[in-house]
Amino acid sequence: MAEAGQTEKHGFQTEVKQLLHLMVHSLYSNKEIFLRELVSNASDAADKLRFKALSDNSLYGDDSELHVRISFDKEARTVTISDNGVGMTRDEVMNHLGTIAKSGTADFFGQLSGDQAKDSQLIGQFGVGFYSAFIVADEVVVRTRSAFDKGSIGVEWRSKGEGEFEITETEKARRGTDIILHLKEDEDEFLDDFRLRGIVNKYSEHLSIPVQMWKEPVPEQENEEGEKTPAEPGRWETINSGQALWTREKSDISDDEYKEFYKTVAHDFDDPLLWSHNKVEGTTEYTSLLYIPKRAPWDLWNREQQHGVKLYVKRVFIMDDAEQLMPTYLRFVKGLIDTNDLPLNVSREILQDNKITRSMRNGSTKKVLQMLKKLAKDDAESYQQFWDTFGNVIKEGPAEDQPNRERIAELLRFASSENDSAVQNVSLDQYIERMKEGQDKIYYIVADSYEAAKNNPALEIFNKKGVEVLLLSERIDEWLMSHLTEFKEKSLQSVTRGDLDLGELDDEQDKQEQEQAEESFKDQIKRFEEALGERVKKVRVTHRLTDSPACIITDENDMSTQMAKLMEAAGQPVPETKYILEVNPGHPLVEKMTAKDDREFSQWAEVLLDQATLAERGSLKDPASFVSKLNKLMLNV
């Protein structure tokens, strides 16, 4: 730590000027949110001390009444937000106030569009609410002392938001944090008692920590009848109800109150997409208030990131991001769960293997899935918005949550050969409703892109017969389908794996033509097998193709091409897979090459295999060799 009185200057991350410019200019129409953010942060600090004190009551010292206090000084033109919560050490100050958006900075700025309305929505998602102070202040001073430091030395952080900040040791008699805002010249509206109280009532009414403002003393008064009203001394007056919103009856809570509470608990600047408030009674009793955001947070794809559900016990905050309360594939859910059935000193370790926790997790998971199912039924447009944002996270569900696999499957959406669009808007229920008479499987294909899936040769017979195929092209889709093998007693079948059996979709004439083709092409199949040798697992006559000369198929028990590519991208060793080459005897190219001598036939067979591999995998291990062989054959034509 620096010596007393010594000031250290540090630079923000290089993007800080852009961020602070955005904070000031994108949110100018809603300046008052700075107070919501700072009061919410102060309340969190008090909540955290209360939790820490459960195991070490000495942390309270002689100051056990936790609170947040707001004051202002018209002459100095300052607004101060103070708390007597857990406070910060010097290292914590550096970490929390010296780093913008932490590891998400690059992602944050990568999403900026230049549209103020859109960019302002990003701020809440990146956890940079503290910097909203610079919307109204041209200098911000933070004085803090950690509850774990027993001396009187604290830390002062000071910045004008111009690319650097200063840190100095300072005397601070009590633990907690004071944030002093030196207001800009045109921000006098926040030097008004009535204005500040109104903002607290609007945004912070339901915080469980008392939010207080100073009430001036009232002198003794005498009315016209000579009755005297005794004088009242000045005092700190609690201006929020302090009643936790989730403990009230749903009928008494307005939609606006739910929305404002969400912004407090989720640190989001936007309204939620939907929410669910439930009181569960029975073997396990708890209250949950769960929200679905409209937009994804920057760290959505970090599965190790803690989740957004807070745990309360008897309305006492216990911990942030209790990952045991919500499965990983629902990590975008925000909100809280409050129970009377756990001890106040519960730890994360106890939560990991606790019957009560499992019951709350199962109940809350089902509630979220029901909420989404209802949204999909009642408001397809809003559900599509949800799916476009969080669909790929939901796809993790069937592998992670087997008991709810069918419920999750109902929420899935896919692109389809039925629609000329890459939009994922077809449900499995809709697919089943449109299935052909005699069809007993749900057909799908996984490829690198929508175009690759749509134009894959393996779809030709399905297009000819008018059979719908789901077109999957996200990286996670192969993982999804390896765990989703059945839906409502209908098996899901990849069109590029195993034998193709269309069952009743093939009539007797189709089957006779297939048998005749296999018999008449038997000798040529042997030529293909001799020419390709160990490069293929087998060669056979295709029933999939109508317009293409050949395609490769993965054997039912082998790893699919997309799964192999997924593992390769993750740096995992992948066993070599030999594919089945299916040949279309009626294609002009195949007919022409069968008339060639064995040497030239062998060259054509290799090119045909490479072409089929390219269509399926999107790449070749030795593209130069393929180009060389193709050039030679073209010169011989």
XYZ file of C-alpha atoms in Angstrom, residues 20-557:
538
model
C -17.537 7.301 -20.615
C -18.519 9.205 -23.743
C -21.173 6.566 -24.362
C -22.401 6.705 -20.745
C -22.818 10.455 -20.939
C -24.287 10.788 -24.418
C -26.386 7.651 -24.828
C -28.247 8.001 -21.549
C -28.699 11.754 -21.443
C -32.489 11.337 -21.615
C -32.535 9.186 -18.482
C -29.928 10.779 -16.241
C -31.598 9.780 -13.004
C -30.616 6.133 -13.392
C -27.191 6.988 -11.908
C -28.820 7.111 -8.469
C -30.531 3.753 -8.941
C -27.212 2.138 -9.876
C -25.237 3.630 -7.007
C -27.935 2.907 -4.402
C -28.251 -0.638 -5.693
C -24.474 -1.148 -5.433
C -24.504 0.283 -1.895
C -27.368 -2.013 -0.909
C -25.428 -5.007 -2.298
C -22.427 -4.008 -0.163
C -24.611 -3.935 2.951
C -26.172 -7.289 2.039
C -22.732 -8.833 1.640
C -21.609 -7.621 5.059
C -24.748 -9.064 6.623
C -23.911 -12.437 5.097
C -20.255 -12.290 6.171
C -21.301 -11.343 9.699
C -23.288 -14.556 10.054
C -19.983 -16.330 10.637
C -18.097 -13.386 12.188
C -20.348 -11.039 14.148
C -17.371 -8.867 15.118
C -17.444 -7.379 11.602
C -20.343 -5.176 12.729
C -18.285 -3.573 15.507
C -20.464 -0.936 17.156
C -22.385 -0.256 13.925
C -24.858 -3.087 13.313
C -27.688 -1.046 11.772
C -26.992 -1.357 8.057
C -28.163 1.452 5.799
C -27.622 3.492 2.656
C -27.627 7.274 3.061
C -28.088 9.962 0.432
C -27.149 13.585 1.109
C -26.400 16.704 -0.909
C -24.585 20.011 -0.416
C -25.901 22.888 -2.501
C -22.884 25.119 -1.878
C -20.328 22.462 -2.759
C -22.689 21.132 -5.470
C -22.164 17.510 -4.423
C -24.392 14.473 -3.972
C -23.089 11.725 -1.662
C -24.225 8.106 -1.493
C -22.869 6.359 1.618
C -23.182 2.860 3.020
C -21.820 1.035 6.038
C -21.477 -2.239 4.168
C -18.541 -4.486 3.471
C -16.346 -1.786 1.906
C -13.312 -2.379 -0.319
C -9.589 -2.907 0.073
C -7.099 -1.120 -2.170
C -6.833 -4.175 -4.435
C -10.610 -4.392 -4.704
C -10.800 -0.715 -5.600
C -8.247 -1.263 -8.355
C -10.132 -4.309 -9.628
C -13.667 -2.942 -9.507
C -13.152 0.749 -10.291
C -10.023 0.643 -12.418
C -11.166 -1.890 -14.975
C -14.023 -1.260 -17.362
C -16.277 -4.283 -17.947
C -13.379 -6.554 -16.947
C -12.806 -9.374 -19.446
C -15.791 -8.364 -21.532
C -14.390 -5.042 -22.724
C -13.516 -6.207 -26.226
C -16.917 -7.859 -26.650
C -18.605 -4.735 -25.333
C -17.033 -2.411 -27.853
C -17.361 -4.977 -30.603
C -21.132 -4.704 -30.265
C -21.342 -0.914 -30.411
C -23.345 0.172 -33.420
C -23.234 3.952 -33.206
C -26.971 4.021 -32.562
C -27.403 5.710 -29.171
C -30.681 3.964 -28.377
C -29.212 0.515 -29.090
C -25.830 1.183 -27.520
C -27.368 2.387 -24.268
C -28.935 -1.048 -23.804
C -25.484 -2.637 -23.721
C -24.358 -0.759 -20.646
C -26.430 -2.710 -18.148
C -25.369 -5.979 -19.743
C -21.683 -5.243 -19.156
C -21.858 -4.461 -15.449
C -20.588 -0.896 -15.763
C -23.411 0.798 -13.862
C -21.001 2.584 -11.497
C -19.723 4.682 -14.394
C -23.224 6.073 -14.912
C -22.131 8.554 -12.196
C -20.290 10.448 -14.932
C -23.596 11.206 -16.630
C -24.197 13.932 -14.048
C -20.757 14.418 -12.465
C -17.535 15.868 -13.851
C -15.593 14.348 -10.938
C -16.298 11.311 -8.787
C -14.612 10.595 -5.449
C -14.900 7.231 -3.689
C -13.772 6.826 -0.080
C -13.928 3.303 1.279
C -12.664 1.087 4.089
C -13.061 -2.679 4.185
C -14.892 -4.271 7.119
C -11.935 -6.649 7.360
C -9.478 -3.796 7.999
C -9.652 -2.926 11.679
C -7.612 0.266 11.495
C -8.833 3.681 10.375
C -6.928 3.802 7.104
C -9.069 3.596 4.008
C -8.671 4.239 0.293
C -9.684 7.251 -1.784
C -10.308 6.840 -5.514
C -10.761 9.968 -7.617
C -11.376 10.480 -11.331
C -12.689 13.061 -13.764
C -13.435 10.327 -16.284
C -10.728 11.507 -18.670
C -8.656 8.345 -18.971
C -7.000 8.082 -15.560
C -7.739 7.895 -11.859
C -5.889 8.561 -8.609
C -5.653 6.369 -5.516
C -4.601 7.702 -2.121
C -4.636 6.441 1.439
C -7.120 8.330 3.581
C -8.418 8.406 7.125
C -11.869 6.807 7.379
C -13.275 6.203 10.834
C -16.009 3.791 9.803
C -16.189 0.908 7.372
C -18.166 1.142 4.158
C -18.097 3.366 1.091
C -18.871 7.023 0.376
C -19.347 8.068 -3.254
C -19.194 11.850 -3.731
C -20.404 13.229 -7.046
C -19.251 16.740 -8.029
C -22.135 17.719 -10.272
C -21.789 19.332 -13.663
C -22.993 22.900 -14.041
C -26.349 22.002 -15.594
C -27.307 19.258 -13.108
C -28.778 21.389 -10.298
C -31.996 19.358 -10.350
C -30.214 16.717 -8.252
C -29.491 19.219 -5.484
C -33.128 19.037 -4.444
C -34.479 16.924 -1.587
C -37.841 16.265 -3.252
C -36.198 15.203 -6.541
C -33.832 12.731 -4.885
C -36.587 11.226 -2.747
C -38.720 10.778 -5.845
C -35.969 8.852 -7.641
C -35.496 6.550 -4.635
C -39.232 5.913 -4.428
C -39.308 5.108 -8.125
C -36.356 2.731 -8.335
C -35.304 1.595 -4.856
C -38.540 1.395 -2.899
C -38.279 -2.341 -2.307
C -34.639 -2.711 -1.307
C -34.423 -4.603 1.970
C -31.664 -2.258 3.214
C -33.045 1.081 4.547
C -32.328 4.015 2.232
C -32.176 7.197 4.296
C -32.091 10.959 3.750
C -31.588 13.701 6.295
C -34.734 15.327 7.626
C -34.121 18.855 8.855
C -35.090 19.740 12.455
C -38.551 21.222 13.002
C -38.830 24.013 15.606
C -41.618 24.122 18.180
C -44.784 25.548 16.612
C -47.965 27.095 17.983
C -51.281 27.181 16.106
C -54.000 29.831 16.235
C -55.650 28.136 19.197
C -52.459 28.240 21.210
C -51.737 24.520 20.942
C -48.056 23.794 20.708
C -46.414 21.193 18.498
C -43.173 19.999 20.053
C -39.908 20.535 18.221
C -38.418 17.632 16.279
C -34.655 17.207 16.063
C -32.988 16.548 12.734
C -32.654 12.855 11.920
C -31.913 10.308 9.210
C -35.280 9.247 7.815
C -35.854 5.970 5.963
C -37.561 6.828 2.678
C -38.074 3.362 1.153
C -40.604 0.874 2.475
C -37.939 -1.767 3.102
C -40.546 -4.435 2.403
C -39.112 -6.955 -0.045
C -41.225 -6.811 -3.189
C -41.350 -10.591 -3.539
C -43.028 -10.954 -0.134
C -46.059 -8.932 -1.232
C -49.143 -10.367 -2.899
C -48.908 -10.461 -6.691
C -52.216 -8.647 -6.996
C -50.723 -5.685 -5.098
C -47.688 -5.310 -7.375
C -47.941 -3.370 -10.631
C -46.116 -4.297 -13.820
C -44.035 -1.129 -13.494
C -42.907 -2.206 -10.017
C -41.895 -5.624 -11.328
C -39.948 -3.977 -14.159
C -38.148 -1.515 -11.914
C -37.261 -4.266 -9.459
C -35.795 -6.281 -12.331
C -33.558 -3.373 -13.316
C -32.314 -3.217 -9.730
C -31.688 -6.924 -9.287
C -30.272 -7.533 -12.794
C -28.457 -4.185 -13.261
C -30.115 -3.932 -16.659
C -31.271 -0.703 -18.280
C -33.999 -2.416 -20.303
C -37.335 -3.930 -19.277
C -37.460 -7.724 -18.914
C -39.110 -9.856 -21.585
C -41.277 -11.641 -19.000
C -41.267 -12.741 -15.384
C -42.850 -15.227 -12.972
C -43.592 -14.630 -9.283
C -44.478 -17.768 -7.324
C -45.006 -18.826 -3.732
C -44.503 -22.568 -3.335
C -45.926 -24.374 -0.329
C -45.618 -28.010 0.638
C -42.653 -30.140 1.611
C -40.360 -27.247 0.664
C -41.599 -23.683 0.988
C -40.028 -20.865 -0.954
C -40.808 -17.785 -3.038
C -39.263 -17.230 -6.453
C -39.241 -14.151 -8.639
C -37.616 -15.066 -11.943
C -37.052 -12.862 -14.989
C -36.208 -13.538 -18.637
C -34.140 -10.636 -20.069
C -34.729 -9.228 -23.531
C -31.051 -9.156 -24.417
C -28.141 -11.456 -23.752
C -25.379 -10.466 -21.319
C -21.867 -10.221 -22.746
C -20.693 -13.356 -20.902
C -23.574 -15.602 -21.992
C -21.235 -18.113 -23.626
C -19.019 -18.470 -20.581
C -20.511 -21.579 -18.969
C -18.206 -21.105 -15.968
C -19.659 -17.686 -15.256
C -21.907 -17.744 -12.202
C -25.594 -17.481 -12.853
C -27.998 -14.656 -12.182
C -30.225 -16.032 -9.403
C -29.736 -14.670 -5.876
C -30.451 -16.721 -2.770
C -32.257 -15.253 0.236
C -33.096 -17.043 3.483
C -35.913 -15.467 5.515
C -35.511 -12.328 3.374
C -31.827 -12.087 4.351
C -29.491 -11.959 1.349
C -27.154 -14.988 1.418
C -25.302 -15.088 -1.869
C -25.166 -13.832 -5.435
C -25.301 -16.138 -8.412
C -26.244 -19.326 -6.597
C -25.499 -21.714 -9.463
C -27.144 -24.584 -7.582
C -30.537 -22.906 -8.037
C -30.687 -22.929 -11.842
C -29.167 -25.277 -14.459
C -26.399 -23.957 -16.682
C -28.542 -23.915 -19.830
C -30.838 -21.391 -18.083
C -27.949 -19.165 -16.980
C -29.569 -16.121 -18.566
C -32.417 -16.193 -16.000
C -32.253 -13.368 -13.442
C -34.039 -12.984 -10.148
C -34.088 -14.541 -6.706
C -35.324 -17.374 -4.537
C -36.216 -16.834 -0.882
C -36.757 -19.753 1.495
C -37.332 -20.318 5.199
C -36.084 -23.917 5.053
C -32.314 -23.291 4.915
C -30.079 -22.090 7.769
C -28.840 -18.507 7.592
C -25.226 -19.654 7.564
C -25.692 -21.919 4.540
C -22.594 -22.234 2.353
C -22.081 -23.053 -1.312
C -20.721 -26.445 -0.278
C -23.884 -27.246 1.669
C -26.011 -26.120 -1.282
C -24.301 -28.530 -3.653
C -25.838 -31.624 -2.100
C -28.971 -30.495 -0.337
C -32.463 -31.930 -0.767
C -34.107 -28.523 -0.262
C -31.856 -26.921 -2.866
C -32.616 -29.694 -5.369
C -36.333 -29.233 -4.801
C -36.096 -25.468 -5.388
C -33.920 -25.988 -8.466
C -36.330 -28.525 -9.978
C -39.380 -26.393 -9.260
C -37.807 -23.194 -10.598
C -36.514 -24.937 -13.719
C -39.971 -26.263 -14.540
C -41.465 -22.821 -13.901
C -39.055 -21.174 -16.364
C -39.770 -23.825 -19.017
C -43.536 -23.417 -18.490
C -43.182 -19.653 -18.745
C -41.357 -19.980 -22.072
C -43.832 -22.544 -23.408
C -46.697 -20.177 -22.618
C -44.880 -17.301 -24.320
C -44.366 -19.439 -27.432
C -48.077 -20.269 -27.509
C -49.419 -16.780 -26.753
C -46.924 -14.509 -28.492
C -44.967 -16.130 -31.317
C -43.216 -12.878 -32.231
C -41.855 -12.311 -28.713
C -40.833 -15.942 -28.459
C -38.953 -15.658 -31.737
C -37.118 -12.684 -30.271
C -36.245 -14.826 -27.242
C -35.140 -17.752 -29.414
C -32.934 -15.604 -31.623
C -31.198 -14.346 -28.467
C -31.011 -17.416 -26.245
C -31.853 -20.378 -28.496
C -28.333 -21.762 -28.683
C -28.119 -21.796 -24.887
C -31.409 -23.688 -24.619
C -29.914 -26.276 -26.998
C -27.505 -27.265 -24.207
C -30.517 -28.460 -22.202
C -31.216 -31.986 -23.502
C -27.668 -33.087 -22.655
C -27.695 -31.424 -19.244
C -31.238 -31.991 -18.003
C -32.572 -35.395 -19.018
C -35.712 -35.310 -16.803
C -36.887 -32.172 -18.656
C -35.726 -33.266 -22.116
C -39.248 -33.369 -23.584
C -40.129 -29.951 -22.125
C -36.952 -28.461 -23.568
C -37.557 -30.121 -26.939
C -40.936 -28.363 -27.167
C -39.098 -25.030 -26.992
C -36.592 -25.790 -29.761
C -36.876 -24.046 -33.121
C -35.242 -24.995 -36.434
C -34.864 -23.853 -39.994
C -36.616 -26.200 -42.422
C -36.604 -27.292 -46.026
C -40.293 -26.327 -45.977
C -39.343 -22.639 -45.724
C -36.996 -20.750 -48.006
C -35.366 -19.009 -45.043
C -32.544 -19.518 -42.557
C -34.793 -18.284 -39.737
C -35.180 -20.900 -37.005
C -38.940 -20.821 -36.437
C -40.195 -24.402 -36.886
C -41.007 -26.392 -33.747
C -40.943 -30.182 -33.503
C -44.694 -30.115 -32.863
C -45.225 -28.206 -36.111
C -43.015 -30.703 -37.953
C -45.050 -33.658 -36.648
C -48.304 -31.963 -37.699
C -46.955 -31.668 -41.267
C -45.515 -35.192 -41.521
C -46.506 -37.211 -44.592
C -48.881 -40.121 -44.238
C -46.790 -43.192 -43.474
C -43.831 -41.113 -42.206
C -42.617 -42.335 -38.819
C -39.383 -40.350 -38.340
C -38.341 -36.724 -37.930
C -35.602 -36.109 -40.513
C -32.820 -33.582 -40.056
C -29.401 -32.665 -41.403
C -26.471 -30.922 -39.662
C -24.067 -28.864 -41.773
C -21.631 -25.951 -41.513
C -24.116 -23.400 -42.786
C -27.757 -23.065 -43.737
C -26.799 -23.048 -47.417
C -24.683 -26.208 -47.024
C -27.560 -27.956 -45.280
C -30.190 -26.800 -47.776
C -28.149 -27.850 -50.811
C -26.715 -31.093 -49.464
C -27.203 -33.876 -52.055
C -28.625 -36.169 -49.374
C -31.816 -34.067 -49.392
C -32.650 -34.772 -53.025
C -34.948 -37.756 -52.461
C -36.727 -35.901 -49.623
C -37.313 -32.875 -51.819
C -38.616 -35.140 -54.584
C -41.109 -36.807 -52.244
C -42.023 -33.546 -50.476
C -40.736 -34.759 -47.098
C -39.718 -31.959 -44.734
C -36.162 -31.975 -43.352
C -34.946 -29.799 -40.469
C -31.833 -27.826 -41.450
C -29.342 -27.409 -38.602
C -26.234 -25.286 -39.003
C -25.095 -24.052 -35.578
C -21.939 -25.450 -34.032
C -23.873 -26.860 -31.059
C -26.489 -28.659 -33.199
C -24.595 -31.935 -33.576
C -24.152 -32.073 -29.788
C -27.857 -31.350 -29.359
C -29.013 -34.097 -31.721
C -26.700 -36.660 -30.167
C -28.746 -36.286 -26.967
C -32.160 -35.718 -28.533
C -33.006 -39.007 -30.210
C -36.782 -39.043 -29.767
C -39.690 -36.648 -29.440
C -43.250 -37.739 -28.673
C -42.484 -41.327 -29.719
C -41.008 -40.184 -33.043
C -37.329 -40.995 -33.558
C -35.073 -38.299 -35.010
C -33.039 -39.485 -38.010
C -30.093 -37.786 -39.690
C -30.368 -37.979 -43.481
C -26.585 -38.376 -43.743
C -26.154 -41.280 -41.316
C -26.820 -44.984 -41.660
C -29.109 -46.768 -44.103
C -31.993 -44.829 -45.562
C -35.313 -46.527 -44.914
C -38.263 -44.360 -45.870
C -40.679 -47.083 -44.818
C -44.172 -46.504 -46.170
C -42.999 -43.377 -47.994
C -41.582 -45.722 -50.646
C -44.249 -47.504 -52.707
C -43.789 -50.913 -54.348
C -42.624 -49.403 -57.610
C -39.901 -47.441 -55.799
C -38.674 -50.577 -54.050
C -38.614 -52.606 -57.293
C -36.647 -49.890 -59.084
C -34.144 -49.779 -56.197
C -33.638 -53.555 -56.294
C -33.175 -53.502 -60.075
C -30.631 -50.670 -59.834
C -28.629 -52.532 -57.185
C -28.601 -55.733 -59.240
C -27.667 -54.126 -62.555
C -24.918 -51.972 -60.974
C -23.373 -54.766 -58.911
C -20.293 -55.146 -61.102
C -19.617 -51.396 -61.152
C -19.834 -51.276 -57.329
C -16.981 -53.806 -57.249
C -14.941 -51.551 -59.569
C -15.501 -48.605 -57.189
C -14.449 -50.674 -54.185
C -11.286 -51.871 -55.942
C -10.434 -48.356 -57.087
C -10.957 -46.704 -53.696
C -9.773 -49.528 -51.466
C -9.182 -48.441 -47.854
C -10.377 -44.887 -48.477
C -14.010 -45.931 -47.945
C -15.856 -48.269 -45.644
C -18.049 -49.516 -48.466
C -19.655 -48.453 -51.752
C -23.332 -48.925 -52.521
C -26.115 -47.786 -54.814
C -27.852 -44.699 -53.426
C -31.545 -44.235 -52.779
C -31.020 -40.643 -51.625
C -29.819 -38.963 -54.817
C -31.779 -37.828 -57.834
C -29.582 -35.061 -59.306
C -26.067 -35.641 -57.886
C -23.634 -38.382 -58.882
C -22.527 -39.389 -55.367
C -22.588 -38.576 -51.660
C -20.822 -39.820 -48.545
C -22.732 -41.218 -45.578
C -21.560 -41.909 -42.033
C -22.202 -45.380 -40.698
C -24.752 -45.490 -37.880
C -22.090 -46.419 -35.305
